[in-house]
Amino acid sequence: MELEGWKGKLYWFVEWITLLAVLQLLWTGLTLLGLLLFGVAPATVAMFTTLRKRLQGEDGLKRLVKIYWNTYKVEFIPSNKIGMILLSVGYFLTINFQIVSSLHGLLGLLLLTVFISISILFGMIVVNIFQLYAHYDLPTLRYFAASIIFSISYPLQMISNIVGLIILYKLYSWFPGLIPFFGVSLVALFLTWMSSHIFKNDRDVEEHTNLPYYSAGRGITS
């Protein structure tokens, strides 16, 4: 029997809160299982894949937990290739920021401009790469270029993502108690939901980004 009215809305809300809390618990546990360094990428890929499946209509909690765990196992090594590249680039930018910020004059300004440009591109990649990974099956290195092209092709989408992430950051700074329960899962849900209407029309994405038309995505089902 399907609930209607305020009971139906309350049930829908509680269902989503429960799912996000469970996904956050899985993300934390499986990240630790991978010794942090090797666990965060597959746990994040599994997070986006599971939320993608949920937004597509899969609403069984046990089924979604199974999808999460199976995706984590299957994508552990492939996703870590992306994770290691992101970690290396992030470390490189952190070290070079200290160097660039200490320089002055025309050279310092030029290097700072280059550094900011690279940092913006890196930010685009971080925001989009796991979403694209969950939806498309591409060669590893192509995800990086596709993330940048996707951001440029849908600028309003990227701006909305940035605004939303800032709002979530403010929310977590005001209520830090939310972080252990929804810190990553709520961010992943926001990004997945924001891009879901774009991914519904794969032909439009293909025309804008040259990504292959229709990919079933990651969704491990057994």
Coordinates of N, CA and C in Angstrom, one line a residue:
M1 N 0.8 -1.2 0.0 CA 0.0 0.0 0.0 C 0.9 1.2 0.0
E2 N 0.7 2.1 -1.0 CA 1.5 3.3 -1.1 C 0.9 4.4 -0.2
L3 N 1.8 5.0 0.5 CA 1.4 6.1 1.4 C 1.2 7.4 0.6
E4 N 0.3 8.2 1.0 CA 0.0 9.5 0.3 C 0.0 10.6 1.3
G5 N 0.0 11.8 0.8 CA 0.0 13.0 1.7 C 1.2 13.2 2.5
W6 N 1.1 13.7 3.7 CA 2.3 14.0 4.5 C 2.9 12.7 5.0
K7 N 2.2 11.6 5.1 CA 2.8 10.3 5.5 C 3.8 9.8 4.4
G8 N 3.3 10.0 3.2 CA 4.2 9.6 2.1 C 5.4 10.4 2.0
K9 N 5.3 11.7 2.2 CA 6.5 12.6 2.1 C 7.4 12.3 3.3
L10 N 6.8 12.0 4.5 CA 7.7 11.7 5.6 C 8.4 10.4 5.4
Y11 N 7.7 9.4 4.8 CA 8.4 8.1 4.5 C 9.5 8.3 3.5
W12 N 9.2 9.1 2.5 CA 10.2 9.4 1.5 C 11.5 10.0 2.1
F13 N 11.2 11.0 3.0 CA 12.3 11.7 3.6 C 13.2 10.8 4.5
V14 N 12.5 10.0 5.3 CA 13.2 9.0 6.2 C 13.9 8.0 5.4
E15 N 13.4 7.6 4.3 CA 14.0 6.6 3.4 C 15.4 7.1 2.9
W16 N 15.3 8.4 2.4 CA 16.5 9.0 1.9 C 17.6 9.3 3.0
I17 N 17.1 9.7 4.2 CA 18.0 9.9 5.3 C 18.7 8.6 5.7
T18 N 17.9 7.6 5.7 CA 18.5 6.3 6.1 C 19.5 5.8 5.0
L19 N 19.2 6.0 3.7 CA 20.1 5.6 2.7 C 21.4 6.4 2.7
L20 N 21.3 7.7 2.9 CA 22.5 8.5 3.0 C 23.4 8.1 4.2
A21 N 22.8 7.9 5.3 CA 23.5 7.5 6.5 C 24.2 6.1 6.3
V22 N 23.5 5.2 5.6 CA 24.1 3.9 5.3 C 25.3 4.0 4.4
L23 N 25.1 4.8 3.3 CA 26.1 5.0 2.3 C 27.4 5.7 2.9
Q24 N 27.1 6.6 3.8 CA 28.2 7.3 4.5 C 29.0 6.3 5.4
L25 N 28.3 5.4 6.1 CA 28.9 4.4 6.9 C 29.7 3.4 6.0
L26 N 29.2 3.0 4.9 CA 29.9 2.2 3.9 C 31.1 2.9 3.4
W27 N 31.0 4.1 3.0 CA 32.1 4.9 2.5 C 33.3 5.0 3.5
T28 N 32.9 5.3 4.7 CA 33.9 5.4 5.8 C 34.6 4.0 6.1
G29 N 33.8 3.0 6.2 CA 34.3 1.7 6.5 C 35.2 1.1 5.4
L30 N 34.7 1.3 4.1 CA 35.5 0.7 3.0 C 36.7 1.6 2.7
T31 N 36.6 2.9 3.0 CA 37.8 3.7 2.8 C 38.9 3.2 3.8
L32 N 38.5 3.0 5.0 CA 39.5 2.4 6.0 C 39.9 1.1 5.7
L33 N 39.1 0.3 5.1 CA 39.5 -1.1 4.6 C 40.6 -1.0 3.6
G34 N 40.5 0.0 2.8 CA 41.6 0.2 1.8 C 42.8 1.0 2.3
L35 N 42.9 1.1 3.6 CA 44.0 1.8 4.3 C 44.0 3.3 3.9
L36 N 42.8 3.9 3.7 CA 42.6 5.3 3.4 C 43.1 5.6 1.9
L37 N 44.4 5.5 1.7 CA 45.0 5.8 0.5 C 44.5 5.1 -0.7
F38 N 44.2 3.8 -0.5 CA 43.7 2.9 -1.6 C 42.2 2.6 -1.5
G39 N 41.6 3.2 -0.5 CA 40.2 2.9 -0.3 C 39.2 4.0 -0.7
V40 N 39.7 5.3 -0.7 CA 38.8 6.4 -1.0 C 38.3 6.4 -2.4
A41 N 39.1 6.1 -3.4 CA 38.7 6.1 -4.8 C 37.6 5.1 -5.1
P42 N 37.8 3.8 -4.8 CA 36.7 2.8 -5.0 C 35.5 3.1 -4.2
A43 N 35.7 3.5 -2.9 CA 34.5 3.8 -2.1 C 33.7 5.0 -2.7
T44 N 34.4 6.0 -3.3 CA 33.7 7.1 -3.9 C 33.0 6.7 -5.2
V45 N 33.6 5.9 -6.0 CA 33.0 5.4 -7.2 C 31.8 4.6 -6.9
A46 N 31.9 3.7 -5.8 CA 30.7 2.9 -5.4 C 29.6 3.8 -4.9
M47 N 29.9 4.9 -4.2 CA 28.9 5.9 -3.8 C 28.2 6.5 -4.9
F48 N 28.9 7.0 -5.9 CA 28.2 7.6 -7.1 C 27.4 6.6 -7.9
T49 N 27.9 5.4 -8.0 CA 27.2 4.4 -8.8 C 25.9 4.0 -8.1
T50 N 26.0 3.8 -6.8 CA 24.8 3.5 -6.0 C 23.7 4.5 -6.1
L51 N 24.2 5.8 -5.9 CA 23.2 6.9 -6.0 C 22.6 7.0 -7.4
R52 N 23.4 6.8 -8.4 CA 22.9 6.8 -9.8 C 21.8 5.8 -9.9
K53 N 22.0 4.6 -9.4 CA 21.0 3.5 -9.4 C 19.8 3.9 -8.7
R54 N 19.9 4.6 -7.5 CA 18.8 5.0 -6.7 C 17.9 6.0 -7.5
L55 N 18.6 6.9 -8.1 CA 17.9 8.0 -8.9 C 17.2 7.4 -10.1
Q56 N 17.7 6.2 -10.6 CA 17.1 5.6 -11.7 C 15.9 4.7 -11.3
G57 N 15.7 4.6 -10.0 CA 14.5 3.9 -9.6 C 14.7 2.7 -8.7
E58 N 16.0 2.3 -8.5 CA 16.3 1.2 -7.6 C 16.1 1.6 -6.1
D59 N 15.1 1.1 -5.4 CA 14.9 1.7 -4.1 C 15.0 0.6 -2.9
G60 N 15.4 -0.6 -3.3 CA 15.6 -1.6 -2.2 C 17.0 -1.3 -1.5
L61 N 16.9 -1.1 -0.2 CA 18.1 -0.8 0.6 C 19.2 -1.9 0.5
K62 N 18.7 -3.2 0.7 CA 19.6 -4.3 0.6 C 20.2 -4.4 -0.8
R63 N 19.5 -4.2 -1.8 CA 19.9 -4.2 -3.2 C 21.0 -3.2 -3.4
L64 N 20.7 -2.0 -2.9 CA 21.7 -0.9 -3.1 C 23.0 -1.1 -2.3
V65 N 22.9 -1.7 -1.1 CA 24.1 -2.0 -0.4 C 24.9 -3.1 -1.1
K66 N 24.2 -4.0 -1.7 CA 24.9 -5.1 -2.5 C 25.6 -4.4 -3.7
I67 N 24.9 -3.5 -4.4 CA 25.5 -2.8 -5.5 C 26.8 -2.1 -5.1
Y68 N 26.7 -1.4 -3.9 CA 27.8 -0.6 -3.4 C 29.0 -1.6 -3.2
W69 N 28.8 -2.7 -2.5 CA 29.9 -3.6 -2.1 C 30.5 -4.2 -3.4
N70 N 29.7 -4.7 -4.3 CA 30.2 -5.3 -5.5 C 30.9 -4.3 -6.4
T71 N 30.4 -3.1 -6.5 CA 31.1 -2.1 -7.3 C 32.5 -1.8 -6.6
Y72 N 32.5 -1.7 -5.3 CA 33.8 -1.4 -4.6 C 34.8 -2.5 -5.0
K73 N 34.4 -3.7 -4.9 CA 35.3 -4.8 -5.2 C 35.8 -4.8 -6.7
V74 N 34.9 -4.7 -7.6 CA 35.2 -4.8 -9.0 C 36.1 -3.6 -9.5
E75 N 35.7 -2.4 -8.9 CA 36.4 -1.2 -9.3 C 37.6 -0.8 -8.5
F76 N 38.0 -1.6 -7.6 CA 39.1 -1.3 -6.6 C 40.4 -0.9 -7.4
I77 N 40.8 -1.7 -8.3 CA 42.1 -1.4 -9.0 C 41.9 -0.3 -10.0
P78 N 40.9 -0.4 -10.9 CA 40.7 0.6 -12.0 C 40.5 2.0 -11.4
S79 N 39.7 2.1 -10.3 CA 39.4 3.4 -9.8 C 40.6 4.0 -9.1
N80 N 41.5 3.1 -8.5 CA 42.7 3.6 -7.9 C 43.7 4.2 -8.9
K81 N 43.6 3.8 -10.1 CA 44.4 4.5 -11.1 C 44.1 5.9 -11.2
I82 N 42.8 6.2 -11.2 CA 42.4 7.6 -11.2 C 42.7 8.3 -9.9
G83 N 42.5 7.6 -8.8 CA 42.8 8.1 -7.5 C 44.2 8.5 -7.3
M84 N 45.1 7.7 -7.7 CA 46.5 8.0 -7.6 C 47.0 9.2 -8.4
I85 N 46.4 9.3 -9.6 CA 46.7 10.5 -10.5 C 46.2 11.8 -9.8
L86 N 44.9 11.7 -9.3 CA 44.4 12.9 -8.6 C 45.2 13.3 -7.4
L87 N 45.6 12.3 -6.6 CA 46.4 12.5 -5.4 C 47.8 13.1 -5.8
S88 N 48.4 12.6 -6.9 CA 49.7 13.1 -7.3 C 49.6 14.6 -7.8
V89 N 48.6 14.9 -8.5 CA 48.4 16.2 -9.0 C 48.1 17.2 -7.9
G90 N 47.2 16.7 -7.0 CA 46.9 17.6 -5.8 C 48.1 17.8 -5.0
Y91 N 49.0 16.8 -4.8 CA 50.2 17.0 -4.0 C 51.1 18.0 -4.7
F92 N 51.2 17.9 -6.1 CA 52.1 18.7 -6.9 C 51.6 20.2 -6.8
L93 N 50.3 20.4 -6.8 CA 49.7 21.8 -6.7 C 50.0 22.4 -5.3
T94 N 49.9 21.5 -4.3 CA 50.1 22.0 -2.9 C 51.5 22.5 -2.7
I95 N 52.5 21.7 -3.2 CA 53.9 22.0 -3.1 C 54.2 23.3 -3.9
N96 N 53.7 23.3 -5.1 CA 54.0 24.5 -6.0 C 53.3 25.8 -5.5
F97 N 52.2 25.6 -4.8 CA 51.6 26.9 -4.3 C 52.5 27.6 -3.3
Q98 N 53.2 26.8 -2.5 CA 54.1 27.4 -1.5 C 55.3 28.1 -2.3
I99 N 55.7 27.5 -3.4 CA 56.8 28.1 -4.2 C 56.3 29.4 -4.9
V100 N 55.2 29.3 -5.6 CA 54.6 30.4 -6.3 C 54.3 31.6 -5.5
S101 N 53.7 31.3 -4.3 CA 53.3 32.4 -3.4 C 54.5 33.2 -2.8
S102 N 55.7 32.6 -2.9 CA 56.8 33.3 -2.4 C 57.5 34.1 -3.4
L103 N 57.1 34.0 -4.7 CA 57.7 34.8 -5.8 C 57.1 36.1 -5.9
H104 N 57.8 37.1 -6.4 CA 57.3 38.4 -6.6 C 57.7 38.9 -8.0
G105 N 57.1 40.1 -8.4 CA 57.4 40.6 -9.7 C 56.6 40.0 -10.8
L106 N 57.0 40.2 -12.0 CA 56.3 39.8 -13.2 C 56.3 38.2 -13.3
L107 N 57.5 37.6 -13.0 CA 57.6 36.2 -13.0 C 56.6 35.6 -12.0
G108 N 56.5 36.1 -10.8 CA 55.6 35.6 -9.8 C 54.2 35.7 -10.3
L109 N 53.8 36.9 -10.9 CA 52.5 37.0 -11.4 C 52.1 36.0 -12.5
L110 N 53.1 35.8 -13.4 CA 52.9 34.9 -14.5 C 52.7 33.5 -14.0
L111 N 53.5 33.1 -13.1 CA 53.4 31.7 -12.5 C 52.2 31.5 -11.7
L112 N 51.8 32.6 -11.0 CA 50.5 32.5 -10.2 C 49.3 32.4 -11.1
T113 N 49.3 33.1 -12.3 CA 48.2 32.9 -13.2 C 48.2 31.5 -13.8
V114 N 49.3 30.9 -14.1 CA 49.4 29.6 -14.6 C 48.9 28.6 -13.5
F115 N 49.3 28.8 -12.3 CA 48.9 28.0 -11.2 C 47.4 28.0 -11.0
I116 N 46.8 29.2 -11.0 CA 45.4 29.3 -10.8 C 44.6 28.6 -11.9
S117 N 45.1 28.8 -13.2 CA 44.5 28.1 -14.3 C 44.5 26.6 -14.1
I118 N 45.6 26.1 -13.8 CA 45.7 24.6 -13.6 C 44.9 24.2 -12.4
S119 N 44.8 25.0 -11.4 CA 44.0 24.6 -10.2 C 42.5 24.6 -10.6
I120 N 42.1 25.5 -11.4 CA 40.7 25.5 -11.8 C 40.3 24.3 -12.6
L121 N 41.2 23.9 -13.5 CA 41.0 22.7 -14.3 C 41.0 21.5 -13.4
F122 N 41.9 21.5 -12.4 CA 41.9 20.3 -11.5 C 40.6 20.3 -10.7
G123 N 40.1 21.4 -10.3 CA 38.8 21.5 -9.6 C 37.7 20.9 -10.4
M124 N 37.7 21.3 -11.7 CA 36.7 20.7 -12.6 C 36.7 19.2 -12.7
I125 N 37.9 18.7 -12.8 CA 38.1 17.3 -12.8 C 37.6 16.6 -11.6
V126 N 38.0 17.1 -10.4 CA 37.6 16.5 -9.1 C 36.1 16.5 -9.0
V127 N 35.4 17.5 -9.4 CA 33.9 17.6 -9.3 C 33.2 16.6 -10.2
N128 N 33.7 16.4 -11.4 CA 33.0 15.6 -12.4 C 33.5 14.2 -12.6
I129 N 34.7 13.9 -12.3 CA 35.3 12.7 -12.8 C 34.6 11.4 -12.2
F130 N 34.2 11.4 -11.0 CA 33.6 10.2 -10.4 C 32.2 10.0 -10.9
Q131 N 31.5 11.2 -11.3 CA 30.2 11.1 -11.9 C 30.3 10.4 -13.3
L132 N 31.3 10.9 -14.0 CA 31.5 10.4 -15.4 C 31.9 8.9 -15.3
Y133 N 32.7 8.6 -14.3 CA 33.2 7.2 -14.2 C 32.1 6.3 -13.9
A134 N 31.1 6.7 -13.1 CA 30.0 5.9 -12.7 C 29.0 5.7 -13.9
H135 N 29.1 6.6 -14.9 CA 28.1 6.6 -16.0 C 28.7 6.1 -17.3
Y136 N 30.0 6.3 -17.6 CA 30.6 5.9 -18.8 C 31.7 5.0 -18.6
D137 N 31.9 4.1 -19.6 CA 33.1 3.2 -19.6 C 34.1 3.7 -20.6
L138 N 35.1 4.4 -20.1 CA 36.1 5.0 -21.0 C 37.5 4.5 -20.6
P139 N 38.5 4.7 -21.4 CA 39.9 4.5 -21.0 C 40.2 5.5 -19.9
T140 N 41.1 5.0 -19.0 CA 41.3 5.8 -17.7 C 41.7 7.3 -18.0
L141 N 42.6 7.5 -18.8 CA 43.1 8.9 -19.0 C 42.0 9.8 -19.7
R142 N 41.1 9.2 -20.4 CA 40.1 10.0 -21.1 C 39.1 10.6 -20.1
Y143 N 38.9 10.0 -18.9 CA 38.0 10.6 -17.9 C 38.5 12.0 -17.5
F144 N 39.8 12.3 -17.5 CA 40.3 13.6 -17.1 C 39.9 14.6 -18.2
A145 N 40.1 14.3 -19.4 CA 39.8 15.3 -20.5 C 38.3 15.4 -20.5
A146 N 37.5 14.3 -20.4 CA 36.1 14.4 -20.4 C 35.5 15.2 -19.3
S147 N 36.1 15.2 -18.1 CA 35.6 16.0 -17.0 C 35.7 17.5 -17.3
I148 N 36.9 17.9 -18.0 CA 37.0 19.3 -18.3 C 36.1 19.7 -19.4
I149 N 35.9 18.8 -20.4 CA 35.0 19.1 -21.6 C 33.6 19.2 -21.1
F150 N 33.2 18.3 -20.1 CA 31.9 18.3 -19.6 C 31.6 19.6 -18.9
S151 N 32.6 20.1 -18.1 CA 32.4 21.4 -17.4 C 32.2 22.6 -18.3
I152 N 33.1 22.6 -19.4 CA 33.0 23.7 -20.3 C 31.7 23.6 -21.2
S153 N 31.3 22.4 -21.5 CA 30.1 22.2 -22.3 C 28.8 22.6 -21.5
Y154 N 28.8 22.5 -20.2 CA 27.7 22.8 -19.4 C 28.1 23.8 -18.3
P155 N 28.4 25.1 -18.6 CA 28.9 26.0 -17.7 C 27.9 26.3 -16.5
L156 N 26.6 26.4 -16.9 CA 25.6 26.7 -15.8 C 25.6 25.6 -14.8
Q157 N 25.7 24.3 -15.3 CA 25.8 23.2 -14.5 C 27.0 23.3 -13.5
M158 N 28.1 23.7 -14.0 CA 29.3 23.8 -13.2 C 29.2 24.9 -12.2
I159 N 28.6 26.0 -12.6 CA 28.4 27.1 -11.6 C 27.4 26.7 -10.5
S160 N 26.4 26.0 -10.9 CA 25.4 25.5 -9.9 C 26.0 24.6 -8.9
N161 N 26.9 23.7 -9.5 CA 27.6 22.8 -8.6 C 28.5 23.5 -7.6
I162 N 29.2 24.5 -8.1 CA 30.1 25.3 -7.2 C 29.3 26.0 -6.1
V163 N 28.1 26.6 -6.5 CA 27.3 27.3 -5.5 C 26.7 26.3 -4.5
G164 N 26.3 25.2 -5.0 CA 25.7 24.1 -4.1 C 26.8 23.6 -3.1
L165 N 28.0 23.4 -3.6 CA 29.1 22.9 -2.7 C 29.4 23.9 -1.7
I166 N 29.4 25.2 -2.0 CA 29.7 26.3 -1.1 C 28.6 26.3 0.0
I167 N 27.3 26.1 -0.4 CA 26.2 26.0 0.6 C 26.4 24.8 1.5
L168 N 26.8 23.7 1.0 CA 27.0 22.5 1.8 C 28.1 22.7 2.7
Y169 N 29.2 23.4 2.3 CA 30.3 23.7 3.1 C 29.9 24.6 4.3
K170 N 29.1 25.6 4.0 CA 28.6 26.4 5.1 C 27.7 25.6 6.0
L171 N 26.9 24.8 5.5 CA 26.0 23.9 6.3 C 26.8 23.1 7.3
Y172 N 27.9 22.5 6.8 CA 28.7 21.6 7.6 C 29.5 22.4 8.6
S173 N 29.9 23.7 8.3 CA 30.6 24.5 9.2 C 29.7 25.0 10.3
W174 N 28.4 25.1 10.0 CA 27.4 25.5 11.0 C 27.0 24.3 11.9
F175 N 26.9 23.2 11.3 CA 26.4 21.9 12.0 C 27.4 20.8 11.7
P176 N 28.6 20.9 12.3 CA 29.7 19.9 12.1 C 29.3 18.5 12.5
G177 N 28.2 18.4 13.3 CA 27.8 17.0 13.7 C 27.2 16.3 12.5
L178 N 26.9 16.9 11.4 CA 26.3 16.2 10.3 C 27.4 15.5 9.5
I179 N 28.6 15.9 9.6 CA 29.7 15.4 8.8 C 29.9 13.9 8.9
P180 N 29.9 13.3 10.2 CA 30.1 11.9 10.3 C 29.0 11.1 9.7
F181 N 27.8 11.6 9.6 CA 26.6 10.9 9.1 C 26.3 11.1 7.6
F182 N 26.6 12.4 7.1 CA 26.2 12.7 5.8 C 27.3 13.5 5.0
G183 N 28.5 13.6 5.6 CA 29.5 14.4 5.0 C 29.8 14.2 3.5
V184 N 30.0 13.0 3.1 CA 30.3 12.6 1.8 C 29.1 12.3 1.0
S185 N 28.2 11.5 1.6 CA 27.0 11.0 0.9 C 26.1 12.1 0.4
L186 N 25.9 13.2 1.2 CA 25.1 14.3 0.8 C 25.7 15.1 -0.4
V187 N 27.0 15.3 -0.3 CA 27.7 15.9 -1.4 C 27.6 15.1 -2.7
A188 N 27.7 13.8 -2.6 CA 27.6 12.9 -3.8 C 26.2 12.9 -4.3
L189 N 25.2 12.9 -3.4 CA 23.8 13.0 -3.9 C 23.5 14.3 -4.6
F190 N 24.0 15.4 -4.1 CA 23.8 16.7 -4.7 C 24.4 16.7 -6.1
L191 N 25.7 16.2 -6.3 CA 26.3 16.2 -7.6 C 25.6 15.3 -8.6
T192 N 25.2 14.1 -8.0 CA 24.6 13.1 -8.9 C 23.2 13.6 -9.4
W193 N 22.5 14.2 -8.5 CA 21.2 14.8 -8.8 C 21.3 15.9 -9.8
M194 N 22.3 16.8 -9.6 CA 22.5 17.9 -10.5 C 22.8 17.5 -11.9
S195 N 23.5 16.4 -12.1 CA 23.9 15.9 -13.4 C 22.9 14.9 -14.0
S196 N 22.0 14.4 -13.2 CA 21.1 13.3 -13.7 C 20.3 13.7 -14.9
H197 N 19.8 15.0 -14.9 CA 19.0 15.4 -16.0 C 19.8 15.5 -17.3
I198 N 21.1 15.8 -17.2 CA 21.9 15.8 -18.4 C 22.2 14.4 -18.9
F199 N 22.5 13.5 -18.0 CA 22.8 12.1 -18.4 C 21.6 11.4 -18.9
K200 N 20.4 11.9 -18.6 CA 19.2 11.3 -19.2 C 19.2 11.3 -20.7
N201 N 19.8 12.4 -21.2 CA 19.8 12.6 -22.7 C 21.2 12.3 -23.2
D202 N 21.6 11.1 -23.4 CA 23.0 10.7 -23.8 C 23.3 11.3 -25.1
R203 N 22.3 11.4 -26.0 CA 22.7 12.0 -27.3 C 23.1 13.4 -27.2
D204 N 22.5 14.2 -26.3 CA 22.9 15.6 -26.1 C 24.3 15.7 -25.5
V205 N 24.6 14.8 -24.6 CA 25.9 14.7 -24.0 C 26.9 14.4 -25.1
E206 N 26.6 13.4 -26.0 CA 27.5 13.0 -27.0 C 27.8 14.2 -28.0
E207 N 26.8 15.0 -28.3 CA 27.0 16.1 -29.2 C 27.9 17.2 -28.5
H208 N 27.8 17.4 -27.2 CA 28.5 18.4 -26.5 C 29.9 18.0 -26.1
T209 N 30.1 16.7 -25.8 CA 31.4 16.3 -25.2 C 32.1 15.3 -26.0
N210 N 31.4 14.7 -27.0 CA 32.0 13.6 -27.8 C 32.2 12.3 -27.0
L211 N 31.4 12.2 -25.9 CA 31.4 11.0 -25.2 C 30.5 10.0 -26.0
P212 N 30.7 8.7 -25.8 CA 30.0 7.7 -26.6 C 28.5 7.7 -26.2
Y213 N 27.6 7.6 -27.2 CA 26.2 7.6 -27.0 C 25.8 6.3 -26.2
Y214 N 25.1 6.6 -25.2 CA 24.5 5.6 -24.2 C 25.5 4.6 -23.7
S215 N 25.8 4.7 -22.5 CA 26.6 3.7 -21.7 C 25.8 3.3 -20.5
A216 N 25.7 2.0 -20.3 CA 24.9 1.5 -19.1 C 25.6 1.9 -17.8
G217 N 26.8 2.4 -17.8 CA 27.5 2.8 -16.6 C 28.0 1.6 -15.8
R218 N 28.3 2.0 -14.6 CA 29.0 1.0 -13.7 C 28.1 0.0 -13.1
G219 N 27.0 0.4 -12.5 CA 26.0 -0.4 -11.8 C 26.2 -1.9 -11.8
I220 N 27.1 -2.4 -10.9 CA 27.2 -3.9 -10.8 C 26.0 -4.4 -10.1
T221 N 25.4 -5.5 -10.8 CA 24.1 -5.9 -10.3 C 24.1 -7.3 -9.7
S222 N 25.2 -8.0 -9.7 CA 25.2 -9.3 -9.1 C 26.2 -9.5 -8.0

